[in-house]
Amino acid sequence: MDPIVINSILAMGGLGLGLGAALSVAAKVFYVYVDPKIGEVADCLPGANCGGCGYAGCSDCAAAMVAGEAAPNACKAGGDSIIQAVAAVLGVSAGAAEREIAKIFCRGTHTSAERKFLYKGIQDCRAATLVAGGDKTCTYGCLGLGTCVTNCPFDALSMGENGLPVVNEKFCTGCGTCASVCPRSIPKIVKESQQTAALCCSHDVGKIVKAICDAGCLGCGLCKKACPEKAIEIDKFLSVVDPEKCVGCGDCYEKCPTGAIQSLLA
Amino acid sequence: MEDYFMLIISAIFVNNILLIKFLGNCPFIGVSSSMDSAKGMAAACIFVNVLASSMCWVFQKFVLEPLSIEYIQTLAFILIIAGLVQLVEIILQKVAPPLYRALGIYLPLITTNCMIFGVAVLNIRQDYTFMQAFVYSIATAVGFSMALILLAGIRERFIVGKIPKLMDGFPIGLITAGMMGLSFYGLVGIGK
């Protein structure tokens, strides 16, 4: 036979054999134990890789669940049936997964919040913040160009006539996309049962807030004094409600001079 | 020394593997939509490119040429690259888990990247010595990374731009890549 044929067969066969041997040796020597449960949990998850859980994807979340770093109900997009399936694989009780929804933490409408200039550029909040920090005088407030609305994967947001986005709680899954695209993180994901919150993000001192917005939290602390459950803290001139302690009595609503702190249960 | 300098400049800027030679364009468009994935891909590419083309060079010079069966080069190189990437993946997972997590998903993608194979073949066609081939493969991979990261930087800004609906996504990415290629063409003629 022609030596070229023999040489080719020997060379390629040898190469294949060598690589195959190297691979199988490496697979033994560098064997990494992967918990078979991770695969089972990953099969239960939706597989949409939405990232709503805070992990890189469904398989990453499954690994965290098996390792005990994430709760079995960490998958927010999947709903109750998936949580039960995951819990069954892990052999733990699921615990009631509470639904989470987005709330708009700004009340600075067209009429109540002052504007520095007239912005006529690209109609996107992320673009607007690049121009002198946005057209609103308040550097924490909603710019109202609706980046959250266009990016909501579930069509749960719409732009209200007053210049603030409105959450349709029926469609909201609490995925947090709106919060991550908003340059000022105005939409915040809260537990559905949270009763009270100060709908403002401004950490400016009360004097400044008062000058530029009629509806912002001044950080005066009247709500903190009024709260019988000590559920309210003032964090850098912004009132923050601890949802675990709040009983929804409503004592703070009347005391607030601007009405920023209010009931979330419409 | 000067030769190596020219080789590096030429491979990175003048004969950029992506923009002038048009090799490895699938990841150029595929993973350039966000900066994080572009960086991961770039790092993985440099790593695999250097390994694979050195191995291919050795195989060519010590097996294929002495046996005068160079005609089988394509097949042999693809086998080497695929086997090598698998091997690297297995070893990385054990030895350097953080690196594996960063590069892991890009490694299998690189197996089928035409740039890796292209550089291996170019090394042979241009009659490079081992050292030249080694430097050339680092430089081409750096050129690839640079073009990829540049495009990712531009494409990240598209989210706030007004792009007509039918141009959104890949079409505008391709046009941008074309314009980048055109501007890099201005460098042709520098060096050899």
Coordinates of C-alpha atoms in Angstrom, one line a residue:
Chain A
M1 CA 0.0 0.0 0.0
D2 CA 1.1 3.6 -0.6
P3 CA 3.1 4.8 2.4
I4 CA 1.0 8.0 2.4
V5 CA -2.2 6.1 3.2
I6 CA -0.5 4.1 6.0
N7 CA 1.2 7.3 7.4
S8 CA -2.1 9.2 7.3
I9 CA -3.9 6.4 9.1
L10 CA -1.2 6.1 11.7
A11 CA -0.8 9.8 12.3
M12 CA -4.5 10.5 12.6
G13 CA -5.2 7.3 14.5
G14 CA -2.4 8.1 16.9
L15 CA -3.5 11.7 17.3
G16 CA -7.1 10.6 18.0
L17 CA -5.9 7.9 20.4
G18 CA -3.6 10.2 22.2
L19 CA -6.2 12.9 22.6
G20 CA -8.8 10.4 23.7
A21 CA -6.5 8.9 26.3
A22 CA -5.5 12.3 27.5
L23 CA -9.1 13.3 27.8
S24 CA -10.2 10.2 29.7
V25 CA -7.2 10.4 32.0
A26 CA -7.9 14.1 32.7
A27 CA -11.6 13.3 33.3
K28 CA -10.5 10.9 36.0
V29 CA -7.6 12.9 37.5
F30 CA -9.5 16.2 37.4
Y31 CA -12.9 14.8 38.3
V32 CA -15.1 17.3 40.0
Y33 CA -18.1 16.0 42.0
V34 CA -21.2 17.6 40.8
D35 CA -24.3 17.0 43.0
P36 CA -26.9 15.2 40.9
K37 CA -29.5 17.2 42.7
I38 CA -28.4 20.3 40.9
G39 CA -29.5 18.8 37.6
E40 CA -32.8 17.7 39.1
V41 CA -33.5 21.2 40.6
A42 CA -32.5 22.9 37.3
D43 CA -35.0 20.7 35.5
C44 CA -37.7 22.0 37.8
L45 CA -36.9 25.6 37.1
P46 CA -38.5 27.5 34.1
G47 CA -35.2 27.6 32.2
A48 CA -35.9 31.1 31.0
N49 CA -32.6 32.5 32.6
C50 CA -34.4 35.7 33.4
G51 CA -32.0 36.5 36.3
G52 CA -34.8 37.6 38.6
C53 CA -33.4 35.5 41.4
G54 CA -30.1 37.4 41.3
Y55 CA -28.1 34.5 39.9
A56 CA -26.5 34.3 36.4
G57 CA -29.1 31.8 35.2
C58 CA -31.4 28.9 36.2
S59 CA -28.6 26.4 36.6
D60 CA -26.6 28.8 38.7
C61 CA -29.7 29.4 40.9
A62 CA -30.2 25.6 41.1
A63 CA -26.6 25.2 42.3
A64 CA -27.2 27.9 45.0
M65 CA -30.4 26.2 46.1
V66 CA -28.7 22.8 46.5
A67 CA -25.8 24.5 48.4
G68 CA -28.4 26.1 50.7
E69 CA -27.4 29.6 49.7
A70 CA -30.7 30.4 48.0
A71 CA -34.1 29.6 49.4
P72 CA -36.2 27.0 47.6
N73 CA -38.6 29.8 46.7
A74 CA -35.8 32.0 45.2
C75 CA -37.3 31.6 41.7
K76 CA -39.8 34.5 41.6
A77 CA -40.8 34.1 38.0
G78 CA -41.8 30.4 38.3
G79 CA -44.7 30.7 40.7
D80 CA -46.0 28.2 43.3
S81 CA -45.9 25.0 41.3
I82 CA -42.2 25.3 40.6
I83 CA -41.4 26.1 44.2
Q84 CA -43.2 23.0 45.3
A85 CA -41.3 20.9 42.8
V86 CA -38.0 22.3 43.9
A87 CA -38.9 21.8 47.5
A88 CA -39.8 18.2 46.8
V89 CA -36.4 17.5 45.2
L90 CA -34.6 19.2 48.1
G91 CA -36.7 17.4 50.6
V92 CA -37.6 20.6 52.5
S93 CA -40.8 22.4 53.1
A94 CA -41.2 25.3 50.7
G95 CA -42.6 27.8 53.1
A96 CA -45.1 30.2 51.8
A97 CA -43.5 32.1 49.0
E98 CA -44.8 35.6 49.2
R99 CA -45.5 37.5 46.0
E100 CA -43.4 40.5 45.4
I101 CA -44.3 43.5 43.3
A102 CA -42.8 46.7 42.1
K103 CA -43.7 50.0 43.6
I104 CA -42.8 53.4 42.3
F105 CA -40.9 55.3 45.0
C106 CA -41.4 58.8 43.7
R107 CA -44.3 61.2 43.8
G108 CA -42.7 64.0 41.9
T109 CA -45.3 64.6 39.2
H110 CA -45.3 67.3 36.5
T111 CA -46.9 69.7 38.9
S112 CA -45.3 68.8 42.2
A113 CA -41.6 68.6 41.2
E114 CA -39.5 71.4 39.8
R115 CA -37.6 71.1 36.5
K116 CA -34.2 72.7 35.8
F117 CA -34.6 72.9 32.0
L118 CA -36.6 71.6 29.1
Y119 CA -35.2 68.2 27.9
K120 CA -35.9 67.4 24.3
G121 CA -33.3 64.7 23.7
I122 CA -33.6 61.0 23.3
Q123 CA -36.7 59.8 25.2
D124 CA -35.0 57.5 27.6
C125 CA -34.2 58.1 31.2
R126 CA -30.7 56.7 30.9
A127 CA -29.9 59.1 28.1
A128 CA -31.6 62.0 30.0
T129 CA -29.4 61.5 33.1
L130 CA -26.3 62.1 30.9
V131 CA -27.4 65.6 30.2
A132 CA -26.5 67.7 33.3
G133 CA -27.8 64.9 35.5
G134 CA -31.3 65.0 34.2
D135 CA -33.9 67.7 33.8
K136 CA -35.5 67.3 37.2
T137 CA -34.1 69.5 39.9
C138 CA -34.3 66.6 42.3
T139 CA -31.4 64.3 41.6
Y140 CA -33.2 61.3 43.1
G141 CA -36.6 61.7 41.4
C142 CA -38.3 60.0 38.5
L143 CA -37.4 61.5 35.1
G144 CA -40.7 60.2 33.7
L145 CA -39.5 59.2 30.2
G146 CA -40.6 55.6 30.8
T147 CA -37.5 53.5 30.4
C148 CA -39.1 51.1 32.9
V149 CA -42.3 51.0 30.9
T150 CA -40.6 50.0 27.6
N151 CA -38.3 47.5 29.3
C152 CA -41.0 45.7 31.4
P153 CA -41.1 42.1 30.0
F154 CA -44.6 41.6 31.3
D155 CA -46.3 44.9 30.2
A156 CA -47.1 45.6 33.8
L157 CA -46.1 49.3 33.6
S158 CA -47.6 52.2 31.9
M159 CA -46.9 55.9 31.9
G160 CA -49.4 57.9 33.9
E161 CA -50.6 61.4 32.8
N162 CA -48.9 62.9 35.8
G163 CA -45.5 61.9 34.5
L164 CA -45.0 58.9 36.8
P165 CA -45.1 55.3 35.8
V166 CA -48.0 53.2 37.1
V167 CA -47.7 49.5 38.1
N168 CA -50.4 47.2 37.1
E169 CA -50.2 44.8 40.0
K170 CA -52.1 42.1 38.2
F171 CA -49.3 41.6 35.7
C172 CA -46.3 42.5 37.8
T173 CA -44.1 39.4 38.7
G174 CA -41.6 41.3 40.8
C175 CA -38.8 40.3 38.4
G176 CA -37.0 43.6 39.1
T177 CA -36.2 44.5 35.5
C178 CA -37.7 48.0 36.0
A179 CA -35.5 48.6 39.0
S180 CA -32.3 47.6 37.2
V181 CA -32.9 49.7 34.0
C182 CA -34.0 52.8 36.0
P183 CA -30.9 55.1 36.3
R184 CA -32.2 56.2 39.7
S185 CA -33.7 52.9 40.9
I186 CA -37.1 54.5 41.5
P187 CA -39.2 51.2 41.1
K188 CA -38.4 49.1 44.1
I189 CA -39.4 45.5 44.7
V190 CA -41.4 45.1 47.9
K191 CA -43.4 42.3 49.4
E192 CA -47.1 42.4 48.4
S193 CA -48.1 42.5 52.1
Q194 CA -45.9 45.6 52.9
Q195 CA -48.4 48.1 54.2
T196 CA -46.5 51.4 54.5
A197 CA -43.7 53.1 52.8
A198 CA -42.3 56.6 52.2
L199 CA -42.6 56.9 48.4
C200 CA -39.5 59.0 47.9
C201 CA -35.9 58.2 47.2
S202 CA -34.4 61.6 48.1
H203 CA -31.5 61.7 50.6
D204 CA -31.4 65.5 50.3
V205 CA -31.9 67.6 53.5
G206 CA -35.5 68.7 54.1
K207 CA -34.9 72.3 53.2
I208 CA -33.7 71.4 49.7
V209 CA -36.5 68.8 49.2
K210 CA -39.1 71.4 50.3
A211 CA -37.7 73.9 47.8
I212 CA -37.8 71.6 44.8
C213 CA -40.7 69.1 45.4
D214 CA -44.1 69.3 47.0
A215 CA -44.3 65.6 47.6
G216 CA -40.9 64.4 48.8
C217 CA -39.8 63.1 52.2
L218 CA -38.2 65.8 54.2
G219 CA -36.6 63.5 56.7
C220 CA -38.3 65.4 59.6
G221 CA -38.9 62.3 61.6
L222 CA -42.5 63.0 62.6
C223 CA -43.5 59.6 61.3
K224 CA -40.8 58.0 63.4
K225 CA -42.1 59.7 66.5
A226 CA -45.7 58.8 65.7
C227 CA -45.0 55.1 65.1
P228 CA -46.1 53.0 68.0
E229 CA -44.2 49.9 66.7
K230 CA -40.9 51.7 66.2
A231 CA -40.9 50.5 62.6
I232 CA -39.6 53.7 61.0
E233 CA -36.0 54.8 60.8
I234 CA -34.6 57.9 59.2
D235 CA -31.7 57.0 56.9
K236 CA -29.9 60.2 55.6
F237 CA -33.1 62.3 55.6
L238 CA -35.3 59.6 54.2
S239 CA -37.8 57.7 56.1
V240 CA -37.5 53.9 55.8
V241 CA -40.2 51.6 57.0
D242 CA -39.4 48.1 58.3
P243 CA -42.1 45.9 56.8
E244 CA -41.6 43.2 59.5
K245 CA -42.6 45.6 62.3
C246 CA -45.2 47.7 60.5
V247 CA -48.7 46.8 61.5
G248 CA -50.4 49.3 59.2
C249 CA -52.0 51.4 61.9
G250 CA -51.7 54.5 59.8
D251 CA -50.6 56.8 62.7
C252 CA -47.8 58.1 60.5
Y253 CA -49.9 59.0 57.5
E254 CA -51.6 61.9 59.2
K255 CA -48.4 63.3 60.7
C256 CA -46.5 63.5 57.5
P257 CA -46.3 67.1 56.3
T258 CA -46.0 66.2 52.6
G259 CA -47.9 63.0 52.5
A260 CA -44.9 61.1 51.3
I261 CA -45.4 58.2 53.8
Q262 CA -48.6 56.4 52.9
S263 CA -50.4 53.1 52.7
L264 CA -49.3 50.8 49.9
L265 CA -52.5 48.8 50.0
A266 CA -54.7 50.6 47.5
Chain B
M1 CA 13.5 42.2 18.0
E2 CA 12.3 44.7 15.5
D3 CA 10.7 41.9 13.5
Y4 CA 8.7 40.8 16.4
F5 CA 7.6 44.4 17.0
M6 CA 6.4 44.7 13.4
L7 CA 4.7 41.3 13.7
I8 CA 2.7 42.4 16.8
I9 CA 1.7 45.8 15.4
S10 CA 0.7 44.2 12.1
A11 CA -1.3 41.5 13.7
I12 CA -3.2 43.8 16.1
F13 CA -3.8 46.9 14.0
V14 CA -2.9 46.6 10.3
N15 CA -4.1 43.0 9.6
N16 CA -6.6 42.8 12.4
I17 CA -8.0 39.3 12.3
L18 CA -11.6 40.4 12.7
L19 CA -11.8 43.6 10.8
I20 CA -9.4 43.0 7.9
K21 CA -9.1 39.3 7.6
F22 CA -12.8 38.6 8.6
L23 CA -12.0 35.5 10.6
G24 CA -14.0 34.7 13.8
N25 CA -16.9 37.0 13.0
C26 CA -19.6 34.8 14.8
P27 CA -18.4 35.7 18.3
F28 CA -17.7 39.3 17.1
I29 CA -21.4 39.8 16.6
G30 CA -22.7 37.1 19.0
V31 CA -21.0 38.1 22.3
S32 CA -20.5 41.8 21.7
S33 CA -23.9 42.9 23.0
S34 CA -22.6 43.3 26.5
M35 CA -19.2 44.3 27.9
D36 CA -19.0 41.5 30.4
S37 CA -19.4 38.7 27.9
A38 CA -17.0 40.4 25.5
K39 CA -14.3 40.5 28.2
G40 CA -14.8 36.9 29.1
M41 CA -14.7 35.8 25.4
A42 CA -11.6 37.9 24.8
A43 CA -9.7 36.4 27.7
A44 CA -10.7 32.8 26.7
C45 CA -9.7 33.5 23.1
I46 CA -6.2 34.7 24.0
F47 CA -5.7 31.7 26.2
V48 CA -7.0 29.1 23.7
N49 CA -5.5 30.7 20.6
V50 CA -1.9 30.6 22.0
L51 CA -2.3 27.0 23.2
A52 CA -3.9 25.7 20.1
S53 CA -1.7 27.3 17.5
S54 CA 1.5 26.3 19.3
M55 CA 0.2 22.7 19.5
C56 CA -0.8 22.7 15.8
W57 CA 2.6 24.1 14.9
V58 CA 4.4 21.3 16.7
F59 CA 2.2 18.7 15.1
Q60 CA 2.7 20.1 11.7
K61 CA 6.5 20.3 12.0
F62 CA 7.1 17.0 13.8
V63 CA 4.4 14.7 12.4
L64 CA 2.8 16.0 9.2
E65 CA 5.9 17.3 7.4
P66 CA 8.3 14.4 8.1
L67 CA 5.6 11.9 7.0
S68 CA 4.8 14.3 4.0
I69 CA 1.1 14.1 4.7
E70 CA 0.4 17.8 4.9
Y71 CA -2.8 17.3 2.9
I72 CA -4.4 16.1 6.1
Q73 CA -3.6 19.4 8.0
T74 CA -7.2 20.7 8.2
L75 CA -8.5 17.5 9.8
A76 CA -5.6 17.2 12.2
F77 CA -5.8 20.8 13.3
I78 CA -9.5 20.6 14.0
L79 CA -9.0 17.5 16.0
I80 CA -6.2 19.1 18.0
I81 CA -8.1 22.2 18.7
A82 CA -11.3 20.4 19.8
G83 CA -9.4 18.0 22.0
L84 CA -7.3 20.7 23.5
V85 CA -10.3 22.9 24.4
Q86 CA -12.0 19.9 26.1
L87 CA -8.9 19.1 28.0
V88 CA -8.5 22.7 29.1
E89 CA -12.1 22.9 30.2
I90 CA -11.7 19.7 32.3
I91 CA -8.5 20.8 33.9
L92 CA -9.7 24.4 34.6
Q93 CA -12.8 23.1 36.4
K94 CA -10.7 21.3 38.9
V95 CA -7.6 23.5 39.1
A96 CA -9.0 27.0 38.8
P97 CA -12.7 27.1 39.5
P98 CA -13.0 30.9 39.5
L99 CA -11.3 31.1 36.1
Y100 CA -13.6 28.2 34.9
R101 CA -16.6 30.2 36.0
A102 CA -15.4 33.2 34.2
L103 CA -14.4 31.5 30.9
G104 CA -16.4 28.3 31.2
I105 CA -19.3 29.1 28.9
Y106 CA -17.0 30.6 26.2
L107 CA -14.6 27.7 25.9
P108 CA -16.9 25.3 24.0
L109 CA -17.8 28.2 21.7
I110 CA -14.2 28.8 20.9
T111 CA -13.8 25.2 19.6
T112 CA -15.7 26.1 16.5
N113 CA -14.2 29.6 16.2
C114 CA -12.6 30.0 12.8
M115 CA -10.1 32.5 14.1
I116 CA -8.3 29.8 16.1
F117 CA -8.1 27.5 13.1
G118 CA -7.2 30.3 10.8
V119 CA -4.3 31.5 12.9
A120 CA -3.0 27.9 13.2
V121 CA -3.0 27.6 9.4
L122 CA -1.6 31.1 8.8
N123 CA 1.3 30.2 11.0
I124 CA 2.2 27.4 8.7
R125 CA 1.5 29.2 5.4
Q126 CA 3.7 32.2 6.4
D127 CA 6.5 29.8 7.4
Y128 CA 6.8 31.1 10.9
T129 CA 9.3 29.7 13.4
F130 CA 7.9 28.5 16.6
M131 CA 8.7 31.7 18.4
Q132 CA 7.2 33.8 15.6
A133 CA 4.1 31.6 15.6
F134 CA 3.8 32.0 19.3
V135 CA 4.0 35.8 19.2
Y136 CA 1.8 36.0 16.2
S137 CA -1.0 34.0 17.9
I138 CA -0.8 36.2 21.0
A139 CA -1.0 39.3 18.9
T140 CA -3.9 38.2 16.7
A141 CA -5.8 37.2 19.8
V142 CA -5.1 40.6 21.3
G143 CA -6.3 42.2 18.1
F144 CA -9.4 40.1 18.3
S145 CA -10.0 41.1 21.9
M146 CA -9.5 44.8 21.1
A147 CA -12.0 44.8 18.2
L148 CA -14.5 42.8 20.2
I149 CA -14.3 45.1 23.2
L150 CA -14.5 48.2 21.1
L151 CA -17.6 46.9 19.4
A152 CA -19.2 45.9 22.7
G153 CA -18.5 49.4 24.0
I154 CA -20.3 50.9 21.0
R155 CA -23.2 48.4 21.1
E156 CA -23.8 49.0 24.8
R157 CA -24.6 52.6 23.9
F158 CA -27.3 51.5 21.4
I159 CA -29.8 50.9 24.2
V160 CA -30.4 54.6 24.6
G161 CA -30.1 55.5 20.9
K162 CA -32.9 55.9 18.5
I163 CA -32.5 52.9 16.2
P164 CA -35.2 52.1 13.6
K165 CA -37.0 48.9 14.6
L166 CA -35.9 46.9 11.5
M167 CA -32.3 47.9 12.1
D168 CA -32.2 47.0 15.8
G169 CA -30.0 44.2 17.0
F170 CA -27.8 42.3 14.5
P171 CA -28.3 44.6 11.5
I172 CA -27.0 47.7 13.3
G173 CA -24.2 45.5 14.8
L174 CA -23.1 44.4 11.4
I175 CA -23.2 48.0 10.0
T176 CA -21.1 49.2 13.0
A177 CA -18.7 46.3 12.5
G178 CA -18.4 47.2 8.8
M179 CA -17.6 50.9 9.6
M180 CA -15.0 49.8 12.1
G181 CA -13.5 47.6 9.4
L182 CA -13.4 50.5 7.0
S183 CA -11.6 52.7 9.5
F184 CA -9.1 50.0 10.2
Y185 CA -8.5 49.8 6.5
G186 CA -6.9 53.2 6.7
L187 CA -3.9 51.5 8.4
V188 CA -3.2 49.1 5.5
G189 CA 0.2 49.6 4.1
I190 CA 1.9 50.2 7.4
G191 CA 4.6 47.6 7.9
K192 CA 4.5 44.6 5.7

